[in-house]
C-alpha positions in Angstrom: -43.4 -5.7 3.3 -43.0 -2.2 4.1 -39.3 -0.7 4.8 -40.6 -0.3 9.0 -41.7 -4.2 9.1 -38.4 -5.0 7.2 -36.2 -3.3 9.5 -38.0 -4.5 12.3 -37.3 -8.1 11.2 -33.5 -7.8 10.9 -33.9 -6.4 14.5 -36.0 -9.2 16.1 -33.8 -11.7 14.0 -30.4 -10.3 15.2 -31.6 -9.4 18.9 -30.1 -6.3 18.1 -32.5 -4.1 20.5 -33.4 -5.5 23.7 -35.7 -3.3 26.0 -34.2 -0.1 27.2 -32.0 3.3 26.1 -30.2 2.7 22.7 -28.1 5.7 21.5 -28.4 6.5 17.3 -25.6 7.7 15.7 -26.7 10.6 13.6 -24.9 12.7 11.2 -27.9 14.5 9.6 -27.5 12.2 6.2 -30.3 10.6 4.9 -29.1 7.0 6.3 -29.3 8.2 9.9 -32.2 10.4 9.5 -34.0 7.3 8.0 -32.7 5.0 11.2 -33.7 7.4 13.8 -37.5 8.0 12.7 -37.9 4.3 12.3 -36.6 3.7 15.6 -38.9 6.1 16.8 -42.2 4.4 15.4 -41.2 1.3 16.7 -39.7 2.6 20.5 -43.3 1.5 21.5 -43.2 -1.7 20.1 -39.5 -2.5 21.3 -39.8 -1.1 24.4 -36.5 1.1 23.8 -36.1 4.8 24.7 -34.5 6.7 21.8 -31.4 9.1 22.2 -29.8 10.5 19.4 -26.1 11.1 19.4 -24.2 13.6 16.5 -20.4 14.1 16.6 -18.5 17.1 15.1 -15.5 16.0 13.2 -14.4 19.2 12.7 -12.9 18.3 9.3 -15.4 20.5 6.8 -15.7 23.6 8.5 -18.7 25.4 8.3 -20.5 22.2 6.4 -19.8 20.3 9.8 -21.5 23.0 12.0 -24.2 23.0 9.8 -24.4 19.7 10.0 -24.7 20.0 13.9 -27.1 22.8 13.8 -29.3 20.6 11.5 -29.3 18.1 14.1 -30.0 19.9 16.8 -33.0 21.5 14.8 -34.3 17.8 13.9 -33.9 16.2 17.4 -36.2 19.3 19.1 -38.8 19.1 16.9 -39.0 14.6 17.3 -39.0 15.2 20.8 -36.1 13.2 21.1 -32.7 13.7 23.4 -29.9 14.9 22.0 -26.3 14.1 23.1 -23.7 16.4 20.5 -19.8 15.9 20.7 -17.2 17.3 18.9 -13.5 16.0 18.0 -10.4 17.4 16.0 -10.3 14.7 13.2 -7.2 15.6 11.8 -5.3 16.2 15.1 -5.8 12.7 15.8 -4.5 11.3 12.4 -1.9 12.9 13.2 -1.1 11.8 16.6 -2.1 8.2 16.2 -0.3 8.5 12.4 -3.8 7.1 10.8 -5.9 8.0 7.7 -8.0 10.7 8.1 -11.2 8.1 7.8 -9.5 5.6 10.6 -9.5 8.4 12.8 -12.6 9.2 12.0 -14.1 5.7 12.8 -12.4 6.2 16.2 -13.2 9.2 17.5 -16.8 8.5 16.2 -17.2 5.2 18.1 -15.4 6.4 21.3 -18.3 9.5 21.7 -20.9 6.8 21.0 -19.7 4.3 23.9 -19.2 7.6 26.1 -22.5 8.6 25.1 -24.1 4.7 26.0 -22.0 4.7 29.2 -23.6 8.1 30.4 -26.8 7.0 29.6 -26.6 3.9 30.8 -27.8 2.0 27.2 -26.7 -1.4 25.9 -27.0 -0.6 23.0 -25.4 1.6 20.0 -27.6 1.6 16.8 -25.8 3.0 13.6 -27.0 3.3 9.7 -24.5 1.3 7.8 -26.8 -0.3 5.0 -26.8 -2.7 2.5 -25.2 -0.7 -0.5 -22.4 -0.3 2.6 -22.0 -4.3 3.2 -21.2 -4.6 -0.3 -18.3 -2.2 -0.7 -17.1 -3.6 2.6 -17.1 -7.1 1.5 -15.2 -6.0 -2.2 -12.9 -3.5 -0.4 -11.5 -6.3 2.0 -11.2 -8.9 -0.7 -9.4 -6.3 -2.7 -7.2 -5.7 0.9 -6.6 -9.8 1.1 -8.8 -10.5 3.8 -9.5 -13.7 4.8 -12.9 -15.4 6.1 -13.2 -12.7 8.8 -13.0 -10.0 7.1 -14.9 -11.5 4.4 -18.0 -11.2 6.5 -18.2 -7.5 5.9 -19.7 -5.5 8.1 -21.7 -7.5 10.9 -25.1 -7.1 12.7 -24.0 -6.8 15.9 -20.8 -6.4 17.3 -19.2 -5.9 20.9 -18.8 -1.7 20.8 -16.2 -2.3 23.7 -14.2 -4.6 21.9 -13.4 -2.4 18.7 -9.9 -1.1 18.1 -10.9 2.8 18.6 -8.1 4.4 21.2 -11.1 4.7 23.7 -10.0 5.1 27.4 -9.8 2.2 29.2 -12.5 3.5 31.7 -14.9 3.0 28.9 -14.0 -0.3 27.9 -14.6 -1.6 31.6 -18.1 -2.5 32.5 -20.5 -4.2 30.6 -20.5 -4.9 27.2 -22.5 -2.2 24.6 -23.9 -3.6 21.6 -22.7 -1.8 18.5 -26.2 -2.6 15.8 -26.8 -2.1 12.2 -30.6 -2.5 12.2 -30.5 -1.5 8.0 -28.2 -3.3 6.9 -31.0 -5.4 4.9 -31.6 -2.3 3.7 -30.3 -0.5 0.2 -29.7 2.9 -0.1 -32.4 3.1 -2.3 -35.3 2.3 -0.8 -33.8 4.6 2.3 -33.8 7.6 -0.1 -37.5 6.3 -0.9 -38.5 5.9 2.5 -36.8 9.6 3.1 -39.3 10.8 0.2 -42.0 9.4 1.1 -42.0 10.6 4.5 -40.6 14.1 4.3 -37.6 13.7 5.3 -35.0 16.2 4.8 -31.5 15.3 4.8 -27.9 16.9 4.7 -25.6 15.8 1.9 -21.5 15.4 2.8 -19.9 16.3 0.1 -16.9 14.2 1.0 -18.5 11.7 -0.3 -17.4 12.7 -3.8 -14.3 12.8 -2.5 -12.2 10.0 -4.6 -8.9 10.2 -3.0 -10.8 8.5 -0.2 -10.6 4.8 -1.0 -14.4 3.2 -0.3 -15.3 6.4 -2.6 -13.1 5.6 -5.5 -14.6 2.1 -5.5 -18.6 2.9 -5.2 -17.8 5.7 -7.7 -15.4 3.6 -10.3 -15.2 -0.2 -9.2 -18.7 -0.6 -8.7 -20.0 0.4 -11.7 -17.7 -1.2 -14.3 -18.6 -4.4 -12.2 -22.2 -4.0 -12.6 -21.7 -4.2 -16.3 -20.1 -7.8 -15.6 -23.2 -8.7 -13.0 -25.7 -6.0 -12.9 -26.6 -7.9 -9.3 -23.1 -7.8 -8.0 -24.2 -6.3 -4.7 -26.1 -9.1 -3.7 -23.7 -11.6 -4.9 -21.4 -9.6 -2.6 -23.8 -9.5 0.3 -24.9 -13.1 -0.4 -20.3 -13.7 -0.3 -20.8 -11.7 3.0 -23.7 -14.0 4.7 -22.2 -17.3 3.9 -19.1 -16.2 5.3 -20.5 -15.4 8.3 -22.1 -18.7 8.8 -18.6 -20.8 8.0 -16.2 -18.4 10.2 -19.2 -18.9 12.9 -18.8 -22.5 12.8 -14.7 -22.0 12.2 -14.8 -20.1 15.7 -16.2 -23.1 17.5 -13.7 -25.5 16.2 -10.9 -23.0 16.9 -12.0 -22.6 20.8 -12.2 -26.6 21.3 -8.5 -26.6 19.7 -7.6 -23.7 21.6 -8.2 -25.7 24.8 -6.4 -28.7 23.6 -3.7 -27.2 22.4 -2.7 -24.1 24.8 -0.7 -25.4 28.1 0.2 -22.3 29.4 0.2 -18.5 29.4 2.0 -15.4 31.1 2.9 -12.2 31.2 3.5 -11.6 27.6 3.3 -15.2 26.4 1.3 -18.0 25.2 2.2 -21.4 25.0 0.9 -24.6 23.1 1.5 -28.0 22.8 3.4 -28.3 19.4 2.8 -32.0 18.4 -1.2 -31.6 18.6 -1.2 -27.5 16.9 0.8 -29.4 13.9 -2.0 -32.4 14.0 -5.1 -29.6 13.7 -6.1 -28.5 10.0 -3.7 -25.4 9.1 -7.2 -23.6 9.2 -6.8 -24.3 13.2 -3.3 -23.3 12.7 -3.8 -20.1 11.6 -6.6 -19.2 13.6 -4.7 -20.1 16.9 -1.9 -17.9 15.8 -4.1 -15.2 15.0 -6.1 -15.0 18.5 -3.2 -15.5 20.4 -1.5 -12.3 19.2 -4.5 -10.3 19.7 -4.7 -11.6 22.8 -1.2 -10.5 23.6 -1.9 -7.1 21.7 -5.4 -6.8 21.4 -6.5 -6.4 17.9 -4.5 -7.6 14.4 -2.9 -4.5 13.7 -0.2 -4.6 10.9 -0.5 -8.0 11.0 -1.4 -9.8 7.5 -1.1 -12.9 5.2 2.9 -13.3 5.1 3.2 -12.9 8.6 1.3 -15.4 9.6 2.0 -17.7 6.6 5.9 -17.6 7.5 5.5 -18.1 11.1 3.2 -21.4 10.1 5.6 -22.8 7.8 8.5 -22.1 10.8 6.5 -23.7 13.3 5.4 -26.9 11.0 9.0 -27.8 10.0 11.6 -27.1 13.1 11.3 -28.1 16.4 13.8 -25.1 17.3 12.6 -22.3 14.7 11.7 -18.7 15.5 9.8 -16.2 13.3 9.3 -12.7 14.3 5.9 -11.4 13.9 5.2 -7.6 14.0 3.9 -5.5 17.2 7.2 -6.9 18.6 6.6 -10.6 19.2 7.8 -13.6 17.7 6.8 -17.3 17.3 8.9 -20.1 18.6 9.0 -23.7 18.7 11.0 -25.3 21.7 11.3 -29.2 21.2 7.6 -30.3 22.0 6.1 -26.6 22.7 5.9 -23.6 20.8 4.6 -19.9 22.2 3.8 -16.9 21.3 5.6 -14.2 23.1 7.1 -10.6 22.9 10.4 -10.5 21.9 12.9 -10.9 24.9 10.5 -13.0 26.9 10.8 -16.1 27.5 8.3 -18.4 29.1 9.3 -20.5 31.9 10.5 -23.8 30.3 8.3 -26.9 30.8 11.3 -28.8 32.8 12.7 -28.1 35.9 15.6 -25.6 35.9 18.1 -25.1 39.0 20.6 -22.3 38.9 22.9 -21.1 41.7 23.8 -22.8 44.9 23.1 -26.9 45.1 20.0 -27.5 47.0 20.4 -30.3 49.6 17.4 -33.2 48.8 16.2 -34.5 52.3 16.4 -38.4 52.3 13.4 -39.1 52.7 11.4 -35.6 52.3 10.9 -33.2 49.7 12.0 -29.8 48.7 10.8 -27.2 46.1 13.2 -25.8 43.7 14.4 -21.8 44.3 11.7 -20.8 41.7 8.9 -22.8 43.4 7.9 -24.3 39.8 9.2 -27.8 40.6 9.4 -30.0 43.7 11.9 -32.9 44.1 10.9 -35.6 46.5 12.0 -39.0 47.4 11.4 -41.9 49.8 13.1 -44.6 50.8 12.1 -48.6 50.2 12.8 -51.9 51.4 11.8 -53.9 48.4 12.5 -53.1 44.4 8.6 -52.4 43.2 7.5 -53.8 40.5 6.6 -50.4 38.0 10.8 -50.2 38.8 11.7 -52.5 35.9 9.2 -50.7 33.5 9.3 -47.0 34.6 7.1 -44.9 32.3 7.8 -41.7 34.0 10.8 -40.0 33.2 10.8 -37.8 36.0 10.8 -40.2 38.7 14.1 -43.2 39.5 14.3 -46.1 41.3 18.0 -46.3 42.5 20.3 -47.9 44.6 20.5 -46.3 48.1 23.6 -48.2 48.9 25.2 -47.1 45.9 23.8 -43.2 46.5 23.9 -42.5 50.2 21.8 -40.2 51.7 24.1 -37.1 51.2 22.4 -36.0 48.0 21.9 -32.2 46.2 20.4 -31.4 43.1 22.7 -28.7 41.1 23.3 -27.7 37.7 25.8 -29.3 35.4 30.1 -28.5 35.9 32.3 -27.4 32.9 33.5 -30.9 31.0 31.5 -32.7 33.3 30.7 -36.4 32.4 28.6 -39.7 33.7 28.3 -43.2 32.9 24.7 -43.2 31.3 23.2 -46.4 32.2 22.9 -48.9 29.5 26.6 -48.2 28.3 28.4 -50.7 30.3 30.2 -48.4 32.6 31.5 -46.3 29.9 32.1 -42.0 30.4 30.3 -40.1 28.2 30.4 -36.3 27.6 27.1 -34.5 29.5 27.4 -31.5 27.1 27.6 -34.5 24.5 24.4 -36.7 26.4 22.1 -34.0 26.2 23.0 -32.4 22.4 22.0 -36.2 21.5 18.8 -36.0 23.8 18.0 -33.0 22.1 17.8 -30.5 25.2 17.9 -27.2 24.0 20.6 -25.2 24.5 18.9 -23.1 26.7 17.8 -25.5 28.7 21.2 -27.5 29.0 23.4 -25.1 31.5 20.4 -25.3 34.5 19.1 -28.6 34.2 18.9 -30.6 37.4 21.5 -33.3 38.1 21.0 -35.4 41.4 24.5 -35.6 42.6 26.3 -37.4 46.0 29.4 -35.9 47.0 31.3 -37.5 44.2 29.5 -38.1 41.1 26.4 -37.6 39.2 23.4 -40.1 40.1 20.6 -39.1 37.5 20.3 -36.8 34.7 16.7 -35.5 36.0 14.0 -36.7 33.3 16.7 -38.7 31.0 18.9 -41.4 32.5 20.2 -42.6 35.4 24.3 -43.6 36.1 25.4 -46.7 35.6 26.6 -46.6 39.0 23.9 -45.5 40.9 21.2 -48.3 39.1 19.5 -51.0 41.3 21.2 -54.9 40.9 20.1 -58.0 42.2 22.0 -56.7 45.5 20.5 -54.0 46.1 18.8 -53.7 49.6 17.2 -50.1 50.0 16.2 -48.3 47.3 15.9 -45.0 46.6 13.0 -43.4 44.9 13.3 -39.9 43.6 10.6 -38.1 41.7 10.6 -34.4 40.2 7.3 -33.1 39.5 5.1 -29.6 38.8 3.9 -27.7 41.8 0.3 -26.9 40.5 -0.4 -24.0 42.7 2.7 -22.4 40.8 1.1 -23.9 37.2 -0.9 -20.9 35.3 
C-alpha cells in the first residue's frame, strides 16, 4: 500500500477529516510539506478544501523568515491559500515563565484555532508522525506519566480544549478537531515519499539542538535503546495503542462513578459521597481526583504522582483529613463527604445550619431557614402513627405537643448549654459533649439547629430528641416536625 492509500486509511479510520475547510500546519519541513501535498491529492476524494497555515516563531532569525518566505513560495505555486502568523516565542516564555518549546506549542496552536475560526474549518490537520509517537510515549514514561499520558500523542483531539493561553473568544463556539493524519507514518518513508515526489524541504537546525529535551533523547536515548530492541519504536507505539484502548475503557468506568459518587458542586468546589469514592477501585479514586481539579482549574498543571497519592491516602483513612493540593486547592473529608475545593472555600455543609436570630416554627406550617437551603415544617396529629415507634429518618420527630406547646423556634446552640437526650432516663448531658460523641464536626457544632420552647431544648435536629419532649402512652396531640432539602436551592 502506497504512503497516499496508507494515510488515507488512518484518516477514514480516525474520522479525522469530515467534508469541508481543514487548516495544515506548515512549517516548510519535510513532515508538513509531505502532509499538505497528500491532503491535496486526496481534497477530491474527501471532499475537504485545503488551507495551509505557517507561523513565525520568531526565535531563529533570519532561518525563520526564510522559512516563511519558503512557504509563501510553495503555497502560490500548489494553488493553495495561505494564512501566515507571526509570534515573539521567547517574549512569551517569559511572561507565562515556560520553556522556550511550551511556549512554542502555544502560540503555535492558538494561530491554528484563530486560523480554523476565521475560516470557519472543523478541523486542524498537523504532521506529528510515527517516529514522533514514539519519543512521546518514552519521554512521558521517563516524566512518570500515567495511562494518559502513556497514550502518546493521539489521533484526534479537541484543539479547544488544549492548555495553550488562547483567548477565551476562541475557545467558545464549536469544537475544532486538532488531527494527526501521519501518525502511521515513520519519518522514513515521509523523506521517501518527499524524494520521490520532488519535494523540497527546509531543515531547522534546532533540531540538533540537545539542550532541548525530546532532542537529547532521539539523538542519545534512542539509539542506545535500539541496540537493546532494534524495534523499540514500535514496541513504544504498540505501548502507546494499547494504552489508548484501556484509558478509553478506564474513562467510561470513571464517568459512571463520577455520577454515583459526586453530590454536589459550586463555585469553586466539588463534592462526593465519601463511603461509595472509598468502595471504587483506587484506579476510580485517582481518576475522580484528577478530573475534578481540572475541572476546578482546567488542565493538570503542576499537578503529579505525590500529590494525588497523598491526598488518596488522606481521604481513605480520616473522616476529618485535609491535604492541600497545588493550584491553590485542597482535598477534604467531612464525616460522610469529602470535596474538592480552593483553599478558603467551603461548601455548604450537607445539614441544616441556622445562625443569628431564632426563627419562629409555625405550628402547623413551615418555614425555610435564612439561607433557603433547608425548610422546617411540622403538623399536628390526633393519633401516634405507626412509622413513630420505628422512625428511620433522622430528620423528622414525632413528639409530644403537650409537652412542647406551640411556642416553638429553631436557633443555634447557648454557651454550656445541656438536654436530657432521650434514652438516658431523664439525665443532663453536656450538648458540646452530645455532639463530640455524635461526631458533628466542629464546624458544624456552633449553627446546628435545636428546636426549642421557651424553656428548654426539644430536639437536637437530625440526632435525638429530649427526654422531656418524647411521646408516652398519655400523650394526646402529637407533634410532627420534619427538616428537609429545598431542591430548588440543591445544585
Amino acid at each position: 500500500m502506497g504512503l497516499v492509500q496508507r494515510v488515507r486509511h488512518t484518516i477514514q479510520k480516525y474520522h479525522m477529516l469530515p467534508p469541508g475547510s481543514v487548516v495544515v500546519g506548515v512549517s516548510g519541513g519535510a513532515d508538513s510539506v509531505a502532509l499538505l501535498h497528500i491532503l491535496l491529492r486526496l481534497q477530491g476524494e474527501l471532499g475537504i478544501r485545503v488551507h495551509a497555515a505557517h507561523l513565525n516563531h520568531r526565535i531563529r532569525g533570519e532561518e525563520a523568515d526564510a522559512d516563511q518566505a519558503f512557504v509563501a513560495r510553495l503555497a502560490e505555486q500548489w494553488g493553495v491559500p495561505l494564512v501566515v502568523g507571526s509570534a515573539d516565542v521567547p517574549a512569551l516564555a517569559r511572561e507565562r515563565k515556560l520553556a522556550l518549546e511550551e511556549a512554542a506549542r502555544q502560540a503555535r496552536y492558538t494561530f491554528l484555532l484563530r486560523a480554523a475560526r476565521q475560516l470557519a474549518a472543523h478541523s486542524v490537520a498537523v504532521a506529528h508522525h510515527a517516529d514522533d509517537q514514539a519519543e512521546t510515549v518514552l519521554m512521558h514514561f521517563l516524566r512518570g506519566a500515567g495511562l494518559a499520558g502513556m497514550r502518546g500523542i493521539l489521533p484526534v483531539s479537541d484543539l479547544t480544549r488544549l492548555r495553550m493561553g488562547a483567548p477565551e473568544e476562541l475557545l467558545q463556539g464549536e469544537p475544532v478537531q486538532l488531527v494527526r493524519p501521519l501518525l502511521e507514518v515513520s519519518k522514513a518513508d515521509i523523506l521517501a515519499y518527499c524524494r520521490d515526489n520532488g519535494l523540497e524541504f527546509r531543515f531547522d537546525r534546532s533540531n540538533l539542538d540537545q539542550t532541548y529535551f525530546r532532542n537529547r533523547l532521539r539523538h542519545e536515548l534512542l539509539p542506545v535503546l535500539e541496540t537493546y530492541n532494534p524495534n523499540i519504536r514500535q514496541v513504544l507505539r504498540r505501548a502507546a495503542a494499547v494504552a489508548a484502548d484501556d484509558y478509553a475503557f478506564l474513562l467510561r468506568e470513571l464517568r459512571k462513578a463520577w455520577i454515583q459518587t459526586r453530590t454536589a458542586q459550586g463555585d469553586g468546589w466539588i463534592e462526593f459521597d465519601l463511603a461509595r469514592w472509598r468502595g471504587l477501585h483506587r484506579s476510580l479514586q485517582r481518576g475522580i481526583l484528577r478530573e475534578a481539579i481540572r475541572r476546578l482549574r482546567q488542565g493538570l498543571r503542576n499537578i503529579n504522582w505525590i500529590h494525588i497519592e497523598n491526598a488518596l491516602d488522606v481521604l481513605n483513612r480520616s473522616d476529618t483529613g485535609e491535604a492541600t493540593l497545588p493550584q491553590g486547592l485542597v482535598a477534604a473529608a467531612r464525616y460522610g463527604r469529602f470535596y474538592v475545593a480552593e483553599v478558603g472555600v467551603l461548601p455548604p455543609p450537607p445539614v441544616p445550619q441556622l445562625a443569628g436570630a431564632p426563627l419562629p416554627v409555625p405550628v402547623p406550617g413551615a418555614a425555610s431557614l435564612p439561607d433557603g437551603r433547608w425548610v422546617v415544617e411540622t403538623q399536628v396529629l390526633d393519633t401516634v402513627p405507626a412509622e413513630a415507634r420505628l422512625n428511620t429518618d433522622p430528620w423528622q420527630a414525632w413528639l409530644d405537643l403537650g409537652a412542647t406547646g406551640q411556642n416553638l423556634v429553631l436557633r443555634p446552640r447557648r454557651p454550656g448549654e445541656t438536654f436530657a437526650p432521650l434514652g438516658m432516663g431523664g439525665r443532663q448531658k453536656r450538648l458540646n459533649e452530645f455532639m463530640i460523641n455524635a461526631k458533628v464536626p466542629r464546624e458544624w457544632r456552633a449553627n446546628w439547629p435545636l428546636l426549642c420552647n421557651d424553656s428548654h431544648i426539644l430536639w437536637v435536629a437530625g440526632l435525638r430528641v429530649d427526654e422531656r419532649a418524647a411521646l408516652t402512652e398519655a400523650t394526646r396531640q402529637v407533634l410532627w416536625v420534619r427538616m428537609r432539602q429545598n431542591p430548588a436551592m440543591m445544585r
